[in-house]
Coordinates of C-alpha atoms and ligand atoms in Angstrom, one line a residue:
X9 CA 50.8 47.1 70.5
X10 CA 49.0 50.7 70.9
X11 CA 50.3 52.8 69.1
X12 CA 51.2 55.9 70.7
X13 CA 49.7 58.6 70.0
X14 CA 50.3 62.2 71.2
X15 CA 48.4 65.5 70.5
X16 CA 49.6 69.4 70.6
X17 CA 46.8 71.4 71.5
X18 CA 44.4 71.9 74.2
X19 CA 42.1 73.7 72.0
X20 CA 39.2 73.0 70.2
X21 CA 40.5 70.7 68.2
X22 CA 42.4 69.0 70.3
X23 CA 40.4 67.9 73.4
X24 CA 37.6 66.2 71.0
X25 CA 41.0 63.9 69.4
X26 CA 41.6 62.8 73.1
X27 CA 38.4 62.7 74.5
X28 CA 37.0 60.1 71.8
X29 CA 40.1 58.6 71.9
X30 CA 39.5 58.6 75.8
X31 CA 36.1 56.9 75.4
X32 CA 37.5 54.4 73.4
X33 CA 40.1 53.5 75.7
X34 CA 42.7 54.3 73.8
X35 CA 45.3 56.1 75.6
X36 CA 47.0 59.5 74.1
X37 CA 49.3 62.3 75.8
X38 CA 47.6 65.8 75.6
X39 CA 50.3 68.9 75.8
X40 CA 49.4 72.2 76.3
X41 CA 51.8 75.4 75.9
X42 CA 49.5 77.5 78.8
X43 CA 50.0 76.2 82.4
X44 CA 46.9 75.8 83.4
X45 CA 43.5 76.0 82.3
X46 CA 42.2 79.5 83.1
X47 CA 45.5 81.3 82.6
X48 CA 44.4 82.9 79.4
X49 CA 41.0 84.3 78.8
X50 CA 38.6 81.4 77.1
X51 CA 37.4 84.4 74.5
X52 CA 33.9 84.6 73.0
X53 CA 31.3 82.6 72.5
X54 CA 31.2 79.7 69.6
X55 CA 27.9 78.3 67.9
X56 CA 28.6 74.6 67.4
X57 CA 26.8 73.6 64.4
X58 CA 24.3 70.8 63.6
X59 CA 26.6 68.7 61.1
X60 CA 29.7 69.9 62.7
X61 CA 30.7 70.8 66.4
X62 CA 27.7 68.6 67.4
X63 CA 28.5 65.8 65.4
X64 CA 32.0 65.8 67.3
X65 CA 30.1 65.8 70.5
X66 CA 28.3 63.2 69.8
X67 CA 31.0 61.3 69.1
X68 CA 32.6 62.0 72.6
X69 CA 29.4 61.3 74.1
X70 CA 28.5 64.7 74.9
X71 CA 26.0 65.9 73.0
X72 CA 23.5 65.9 76.0
X73 CA 25.2 68.0 77.8
X74 CA 26.0 70.3 75.4
X75 CA 22.1 70.9 74.7
X76 CA 21.4 71.9 78.7
X77 CA 24.4 74.3 78.3
X78 CA 24.3 75.8 75.7
X79 CA 21.7 78.4 74.8
X80 CA 19.6 78.0 71.3
X81 CA 18.3 81.3 72.3
X82 CA 21.8 83.2 71.5
X83 CA 20.9 82.1 67.8
X84 CA 19.1 85.7 67.3
X85 CA 20.7 87.7 65.0
X86 CA 20.0 91.5 64.5
X87 CA 21.7 93.7 62.3
X88 CA 21.6 97.5 61.9
X89 CA 22.5 100.6 59.8
X90 CA 24.6 102.3 61.1
X91 CA 22.6 105.1 62.3
X92 CA 21.1 103.0 64.5
X93 CA 17.7 102.1 61.9
X94 CA 16.7 97.8 62.5
X95 CA 17.3 96.4 59.2
X96 CA 17.0 92.5 60.2
X97 CA 15.4 91.5 63.1
X98 CA 15.7 87.6 62.8
X99 CA 14.9 84.8 66.4
X100 CA 15.1 81.9 66.2
X101 CA 11.7 79.2 66.5
X102 CA 12.5 77.4 70.5
X103 CA 12.6 74.2 68.9
X104 CA 15.9 75.5 66.8
X105 CA 19.1 73.6 68.1
X106 CA 20.8 74.5 64.3
X107 CA 23.6 76.6 65.6
X108 CA 23.3 77.3 69.3
X109 CA 25.5 79.4 71.4
X110 CA 28.0 77.7 74.4
X111 CA 30.9 79.8 76.1
X112 CA 34.7 78.7 75.3
X113 CA 35.1 78.2 79.4
X114 CA 31.7 75.9 79.4
X115 CA 33.0 73.6 75.7
X116 CA 36.2 73.3 76.8
X117 CA 35.7 72.2 80.7
X118 CA 32.7 69.9 79.1
X119 CA 35.7 68.3 76.7
X120 CA 38.0 68.3 79.1
X121 CA 36.2 66.3 82.2
X122 CA 39.1 63.6 83.7
X123 CA 41.1 63.6 80.3
X124 CA 44.6 64.3 81.4
X125 CA 46.1 67.1 80.1
X126 CA 50.0 68.3 80.7
X127 CA 50.0 71.6 81.0
X128 CA 53.0 74.2 80.5
X129 CA 53.7 71.5 78.0
X130 CA 54.9 73.9 74.9
X131 CA 55.9 72.1 72.1
X132 CA 59.0 73.6 69.8
X133 CA 59.7 71.6 67.5
X134 CA 58.4 67.9 65.8
X135 CA 60.9 65.7 63.6
X136 CA 59.7 63.3 61.5
X137 CA 60.7 59.5 60.8
X138 CA 63.4 59.3 62.8
X139 CA 64.1 55.8 63.4
X140 CA 62.0 55.4 67.1
X141 CA 59.7 57.7 65.8
X142 CA 58.2 61.0 65.8
X143 CA 60.2 63.1 68.0
X144 CA 58.0 65.8 70.0
X145 CA 61.0 68.7 71.6
X146 CA 59.2 70.8 74.4
X147 CA 60.4 74.6 75.5
X148 CA 61.6 72.6 78.7
X149 CA 65.0 71.2 76.7
X150 CA 62.9 67.3 77.1
X151 CA 61.8 65.1 74.0
X152 CA 59.7 62.2 73.8
X153 CA 58.7 59.9 71.0
X154 CA 55.7 58.6 69.7
X155 CA 54.4 56.8 66.3
X156 CA 51.5 60.1 65.5
X157 CA 51.8 63.5 66.4
X158 CA 48.8 65.3 65.7
X159 CA 49.4 69.4 65.7
X160 CA 46.0 71.2 66.9
X161 CA 48.6 73.8 68.0
X162 CA 46.4 76.7 66.4
X163 CA 47.0 79.6 64.1
X164 CA 50.9 80.2 64.9
X165 CA 51.7 75.7 65.3
X166 CA 54.6 74.4 65.9
X167 CA 53.9 71.4 64.3
X168 CA 52.8 72.3 61.2
X169 CA 56.9 73.2 59.8
X170 CA 57.0 69.1 59.9
X171 CA 54.9 68.6 57.1
X172 CA 54.4 72.0 55.3
X173 CA 55.7 75.9 54.7
X174 CA 52.8 77.3 54.8
X175 CA 52.7 80.5 57.3
X176 CA 49.5 83.0 58.2
X177 CA 48.8 85.9 56.2
X178 CA 47.4 88.9 57.2
X179 CA 43.8 90.0 55.5
X180 CA 44.0 93.1 55.9
X181 CA 41.3 93.2 58.5
X182 CA 42.2 93.6 62.4
X183 CA 39.8 93.3 64.8
X184 CA 39.4 95.0 68.1
X185 CA 37.7 93.4 70.9
X186 CA 36.4 94.6 74.2
X187 CA 33.7 93.6 76.7
X188 CA 31.0 94.5 78.4
X189 CA 30.1 92.7 82.0
X190 CA 26.6 92.7 83.6
X191 CA 25.0 94.3 80.4
X192 CA 21.5 93.9 81.8
X193 CA 21.8 95.6 85.0
X194 CA 24.7 98.0 83.9
X195 CA 23.8 99.1 80.2
X196 CA 20.0 98.0 80.5
X197 CA 20.2 100.2 77.3
X198 CA 23.1 98.3 75.4
X199 CA 21.1 94.8 76.5
X200 CA 18.3 95.5 74.3
X201 CA 20.1 96.6 71.6
X202 CA 21.8 94.0 71.6
X203 CA 19.0 91.9 72.3
X204 CA 19.4 87.6 73.1
X205 CA 22.4 86.6 70.6
X206 CA 24.3 88.7 68.1
X207 CA 23.9 92.4 67.0
X208 CA 26.1 93.6 63.3
X209 CA 26.1 96.7 62.2
X210 CA 27.6 97.6 58.9
X211 CA 28.8 100.3 57.6
X212 CA 32.3 101.4 55.3
X213 CA 35.1 99.1 55.5
X214 CA 34.1 98.8 59.2
X215 CA 31.6 96.7 61.2
X216 CA 30.7 96.7 65.2
X217 CA 29.8 93.3 66.2
X218 CA 28.4 92.3 70.0
X219 CA 27.7 88.8 71.2
X220 CA 26.2 87.7 73.9
X221 CA 27.8 85.4 76.2
X222 CA 26.3 83.5 79.1
X223 CA 25.7 85.7 82.8
X224 CA 25.2 89.2 80.8
X225 CA 28.7 89.3 79.4
X226 CA 29.3 90.7 76.2
X227 CA 32.0 91.0 73.4
X228 CA 32.0 93.8 71.1
X229 CA 34.1 93.3 68.0
X230 CA 35.2 96.6 66.0
X231 CA 36.8 95.0 62.8
X232 CA 38.2 97.8 60.1
X233 CA 40.3 97.4 57.1
X234 CA 43.6 98.7 58.2
X235 CA 47.3 98.7 57.6
X236 CA 48.9 95.8 59.6
X237 CA 51.2 98.6 61.5
X238 CA 47.6 100.5 62.2
X239 CA 48.5 100.6 66.3
X240 CA 52.2 101.5 66.1
X241 CA 50.9 105.7 67.0
X242 CA 48.8 104.2 70.4
X243 CA 49.9 103.0 73.2
X244 CA 47.1 99.8 73.1
X245 CA 47.6 99.5 77.4
X246 CA 46.0 102.9 77.0
X247 CA 42.5 102.3 77.2
X248 CA 41.5 105.5 76.5
X249 CA 43.6 105.8 74.0
X250 CA 42.3 103.0 72.2
X251 CA 38.7 103.7 72.8
X252 CA 39.0 107.4 71.2
X253 CA 41.2 106.2 68.4
X254 CA 38.3 103.5 67.9
X255 CA 35.5 106.4 68.5
X256 CA 37.1 108.4 65.5
X257 CA 37.5 105.8 63.1
X258 CA 33.1 105.4 63.4
X259 CA 32.7 108.5 63.2
X260 CA 29.5 109.2 62.7
X261 CA 27.9 106.6 63.8
X262 CA 24.6 106.5 66.0
X263 CA 25.5 107.3 69.5
X264 CA 23.5 104.1 71.3
X265 CA 25.6 101.6 68.5
X266 CA 29.0 103.3 69.5
X267 CA 28.2 103.2 73.4
X268 CA 29.5 99.4 72.4
X269 CA 33.0 100.9 72.5
X270 CA 32.5 103.8 75.6
X271 CA 32.1 100.9 77.7
X272 CA 34.1 98.6 76.7
X273 CA 37.0 98.5 79.8
X274 CA 39.6 96.5 78.0
X275 CA 40.3 96.8 74.7
X276 CA 43.0 93.4 72.8
X277 CA 44.2 94.0 69.2
X278 CA 43.5 90.9 66.5
X279 CA 44.5 91.2 63.0
X280 CA 43.3 88.7 61.2
X281 CA 45.2 85.7 60.0
X282 CA 44.4 82.9 57.2
X283 CA 46.4 80.0 55.9
X284 CA 45.8 79.9 52.0
X285 CA 42.7 78.6 50.9
X286 CA 42.4 74.7 50.1
X287 CA 46.3 74.3 52.0
X288 CA 47.0 71.1 52.1
X289 CA 50.8 69.0 52.4
X290 CA 52.5 66.2 50.6
X291 CA 51.4 63.7 53.5
X292 CA 54.3 62.7 55.9
X293 CA 54.7 59.5 58.0
X294 CA 53.5 59.9 62.2
X295 CA 52.4 63.6 61.8
X296 CA 49.1 65.6 60.8
X297 CA 47.3 68.8 61.2
X298 CA 44.0 69.5 62.4
X299 CA 41.8 73.4 62.8
X300 CA 43.6 76.5 63.0
X301 CA 46.8 74.6 62.2
X302 CA 45.6 73.3 58.6
X303 CA 43.3 75.9 57.6
X304 CA 43.3 78.7 60.1
X305 CA 40.2 81.0 58.2
X306 CA 38.7 83.4 58.7
X307 CA 36.3 84.0 62.6
X308 CA 33.3 83.3 60.2
X309 CA 31.2 80.5 62.6
X310 CA 33.7 77.1 61.2
X311 CA 36.7 76.7 62.9
X312 CA 36.3 75.8 66.0
X313 CA 33.3 73.2 64.3
X314 CA 36.1 72.0 61.5
X315 CA 38.6 71.5 64.0
X316 CA 36.3 69.5 66.9
X317 CA 34.6 67.1 64.0
X318 CA 37.9 66.1 62.7
X319 CA 39.4 65.8 65.9
X320 CA 36.7 63.5 66.6
X321 CA 37.2 61.6 63.4
X322 CA 40.2 60.9 63.6
X323 CA 40.3 59.6 66.6
X324 CA 37.2 57.3 65.6
X325 CA 39.2 55.8 62.8
X326 CA 42.3 55.2 64.5
X327 CA 40.3 53.8 67.3
X328 CA 38.8 51.0 65.2
X329 CA 42.1 49.8 65.3
X330 CA 42.9 49.6 61.6
X331 CA 46.4 48.0 61.0
X332 CA 47.8 50.6 59.1
X333 CA 47.8 54.0 61.7
X334 CA 49.8 55.8 57.9
X335 CA 46.5 54.9 55.7
X336 CA 43.8 56.3 58.3
X337 CA 45.7 59.5 58.7
X338 CA 46.2 60.2 54.9
X339 CA 42.1 58.8 54.1
X340 CA 42.0 61.7 56.8
X341 CA 43.6 64.5 55.7
X342 CA 42.1 63.4 52.0
X343 CA 38.9 64.2 53.3
X344 CA 39.5 67.2 55.9
X345 CA 40.9 68.9 53.0
X346 CA 38.3 69.0 50.6
X347 CA 35.7 69.8 53.8
X348 CA 38.2 72.9 55.0
X349 CA 38.5 74.2 51.2
X350 CA 35.0 74.5 51.0
X351 CA 34.8 76.1 54.4
X352 CA 37.8 78.5 53.7
X353 CA 36.3 79.5 50.5
X354 CA 33.1 80.6 52.2
X355 CA 34.7 82.2 54.8
X356 CA 37.2 84.5 52.8
X357 CA 34.2 85.5 50.6
X358 CA 31.9 85.9 53.8
X359 CA 34.3 88.7 55.1
X360 CA 35.1 90.0 52.0
X361 CA 31.8 91.4 52.4
X362 CA 30.6 91.8 56.2
X363 CA 33.7 94.4 56.2
X364 CA 33.5 96.1 52.3
X365 CA 33.4 99.5 50.7
X366 CA 29.5 98.4 49.9
X367 CA 27.3 97.6 53.1
X368 CA 24.8 96.0 51.2
X369 CA 26.8 93.3 50.6
X370 CA 27.1 92.5 54.5
X371 CA 23.0 92.3 54.6
X372 CA 22.5 90.1 51.6
X373 CA 25.1 87.6 52.5
X374 CA 23.2 87.8 55.4
X375 CA 20.0 87.4 53.5
X376 CA 21.1 84.2 51.7
X377 CA 21.7 82.8 55.2
X378 CA 19.5 83.2 56.9
X379 CA 16.7 83.5 54.9
X380 CA 13.6 84.8 56.8
Ligands
FAD27 C1 36.9 86.5 67.3 C2 36.0 85.2 67.1 C3 35.5 84.5 66.8 C4 35.2 83.0 66.5 N1 33.5 82.2 66.2 C5 34.0 81.6 66.1 C6 32.4 80.7 66.0 O1 31.3 80.9 66.6 N2 32.2 79.3 66.1 C7 33.5 78.8 65.4 O2 33.6 77.5 64.4 N3 34.7 79.2 65.5 C8 34.9 80.4 65.7 N4 36.3 80.9 65.6 C9 37.4 80.0 64.9 C10 37.7 79.3 66.9 O3 38.0 80.2 67.6 C11 38.9 78.6 66.1 O4 39.2 78.3 64.6 C12 39.5 77.5 67.2 O5 39.9 78.1 68.2 C13 41.0 76.4 66.4 O6 40.4 75.3 66.9 P1 42.0 74.5 67.7 O7 41.5 73.1 68.5 O8 42.3 74.4 65.9 O9 42.7 75.8 68.3 P2 42.9 77.2 69.0 O10 41.5 76.9 69.6 O11 43.7 77.8 68.6 O12 44.0 75.6 70.1 C14 45.1 75.7 70.2 C15 45.8 75.5 71.3 O13 47.1 75.1 71.4 C16 47.7 75.8 72.3 N5 49.3 75.9 71.7 C17 49.9 76.8 71.1 N6 51.4 76.5 70.6 C18 51.2 75.4 71.5 C19 52.9 74.8 71.8 N7 53.5 75.1 70.9 N8 53.1 73.9 72.2 C20 51.7 73.4 73.0 N9 50.5 73.7 72.7 C21 50.5 75.3 71.9 C22 47.2 76.4 72.3 O14 47.8 77.3 73.8 C23 45.5 76.6 72.7 O15 44.9 75.7 73.4 C24 36.4 82.0 65.8 C25 37.3 82.9 66.1 C26 38.1 84.2 66.9 C27 39.3 85.4 66.7

């Protein structure tokens, strides 16, 4: 008899897991809290690495479709001084497919395909090791039982407490996100400043990053070191007040760069939280975690990639049909912990250098990662 398998969370990790199982004709229940695919704005662009996210898509049989949708030119990266001087202007070769960008909505739709996701099914608790298996409790009061429950429910996972007492902590860095639409027609100067991919401007303990999405949409991230309650004097719904507060924080920067904030129409506060580096747990039969639920780390281009590869690898191992599901999960966890620990160390150090008292650190990091 086939094992009863559920995944909680329809983000990149949960969907990659379900899609690879689906490809191998293994049934899986997918529970997602959002009531519908477009219930929330999907977020900014993602770069998918050849050996991580792209490998996961290959395992799902979706690599060719990804290549058709993604934007290799979006790998371009420009770095400016706070006075607007261009310090680095890196462009990929035309055949460079190492880390192409894709909009999150496009990636989600690609992974979703014909998957049967149960929308609006928020999980409140997972209880392992009952007589019938692992019990999943839902916000609507219902419950269901499975042989394996995979927690792919992100930073504030409701599955995680079934295996670990760890909770995310604040990094000391807050991001305030805004966006520009139709940048090529409405803000041609900014479109030129940003180029085809990303723009980064690094000052003392703060940075401004702008990233092109498809269709002339640009996401702008103001990043700065601040206490968690930085915003308490502000009404976050008051767009003008938030904009003015950000402009004061970035006072003295080039007017052209600050236009990225001046033209932003809405602002969303995102304090950066992380789980402890190398977060592991004592294996518990019938429950595991992947992606941000297992190893939330600073957003430096690894999280979605890792979540997807973990999902795809676990699904492949399950589909291979080993008798002992528990052994499959144990082996998966050991492998995930080593790889994620490595990335958590890299991204934690990266955040320290990108939002740093010494802006030269950000440039040095870029030169190490992207030697010309
Ligand atoms: C600004 C920013 C930029 C980033 N850029 C990149 C990048 O370029 N490359 C990269 O690899 N990573 C990037 N990341 C990180 C990446 O977004 C995450 O690591 C990735 O989304 C994690 O995927 P996941 O599937 O584990 O979790 P999530 O994407 O968080 O998905 C979790 C899903 O679970 C659902 N859920 C939550 N709770 C419940 C519940 N109780 N019951 C049911 N469902 C639930 C949520 O609604 C969500 O759909 C970035 C992050 C940020 C903030």
